[in-house]
Amino acid sequence: MTTDGPAATMDPVAAHDRTTEPLTHHVHRVLRRIRAFDRRHPLVWDAHFTAFWATAALIDYFGGGWLTVTHNSHTPGWLALTLCLGLTAPLLKRRDHPLPVLLAMTPFSLVNAWTGANFQATELAYLAVFHIALRSPLKALWPATALVSASIVLMSARHGQASWDQEIAPRLMLLALAIAIGIAVRTRRDYTEALEDRARRLEIERDQQARLATAAERARIAREMHDIIGHNLSVITSLADGGRYAAAKSPDRAAEALHAIGTTSRQALSELRRLLDILDDTPDSTEPQPTLTDLTPLVEGVRTAGLPTTLTTQGTPTPLPPGRQLTVYRVIQEALTNTLKHAGPEATAHITLVYDDQGAVTATITDTGRPPTRPPAEGHGLPGMRERTSLYGGTLEAGPRPRPDRGWRVHLHLPKEPAQ
């Protein structure tokens, strides 16, 4: 897939995912949005759900469908209408108060069984049992099972026309199935919450270890600077004082002192550069720093973490110095990390990497996450990205995307490297 001209190329992994699993990604994205909306507005879904089943029950009554299975076709109209509403209206609170909902439905289920009206809406009691297994203490399943079983046994006792295994067993199996599904969903939900809690604790532990490592490294660098820079400066000071006194009486000794000062200064400068290289994250010979060729594994790792991400490359890639490649890589990495942490479960991300004919490179990282309710406080991420960018005369912009788009945008531009 290409964008914006023949020179634009799509990352092969992203192109493969789009061509092989577009429907799966779309379905997952839609489901995430539905779940997010339901968490924000639970009453909307509950009202639609209840209205659907109430409408179905009324259609069953007014359309006469219940007459094909009823044991008492002479049920008064007012009673039939009451049963339809009594078996469906309580579903509005099934998620918050499933056991009281089942208690509210039980009298109508018993009347339905006693009169032989046999409205199919009585099967909705299994939904209440499912939510009891999902959200209530498991001991609440005992009274719930007794309440549902009572109407099943009453219907079979008063209007049964076959053996118990044909009248009662199938409905008890449905009851057991509703309980089993509720427990299974509950187990998976608890397992997922345990994993999320463990991930949060591991993140806290990782941050603590990082702070301890940083403190230890600062102490080590301080000791090394004291030993190297302090020693060399002390030597230079002594040589300068001795050279000043020798200048008047022994010019040869003064020249030797100046030569020693130059040698010691160059040595101190070399050691200082080595320390600054360590602090500046200069690539190590035994552990190469990331380059732009490592963007594909980075995107794959972010996808694995749950953030759908695509990468588009435009223009002809030109060789860049390792430092510039590291800067582009780190900015993209930090932007994706912020999206994972702050954009929400329904977010997606897109990276556009552009090479122009002049040797400049531009990276734009956008996501579709929820915008922050207040301006985010800058921590170490954005200042660090700006510092890296300024080293090469580049610019970095970060902020919300313009309306009507939603989400966040990070735009990096590194100009052509000046001629040496």
PDB file of C-alpha atoms in Angstrom, residues 65 296 314 316 343 385 413:
ATOM      1  CA  GLY A  65     -47.244 -16.679  19.510  1.00  0.00           C
ATOM      2  CA  THR A 296       9.588  -2.636  12.700  1.00  0.00           C
ATOM      3  CA  GLN A 314       7.379   8.198   2.280  1.00  0.00           C
ATOM      4  CA  THR A 316      13.558   7.381  -0.516  1.00  0.00           C
ATOM      5  CA  ALA A 343      -4.705   7.127  25.311  1.00  0.00           C
ATOM      6  CA  MET A 385      12.746  14.480  23.285  1.00  0.00           C
ATOM      7  CA  HIS A 413      11.619  17.490  11.950  1.00  0.00           C
TER       8      HIS A 413
END
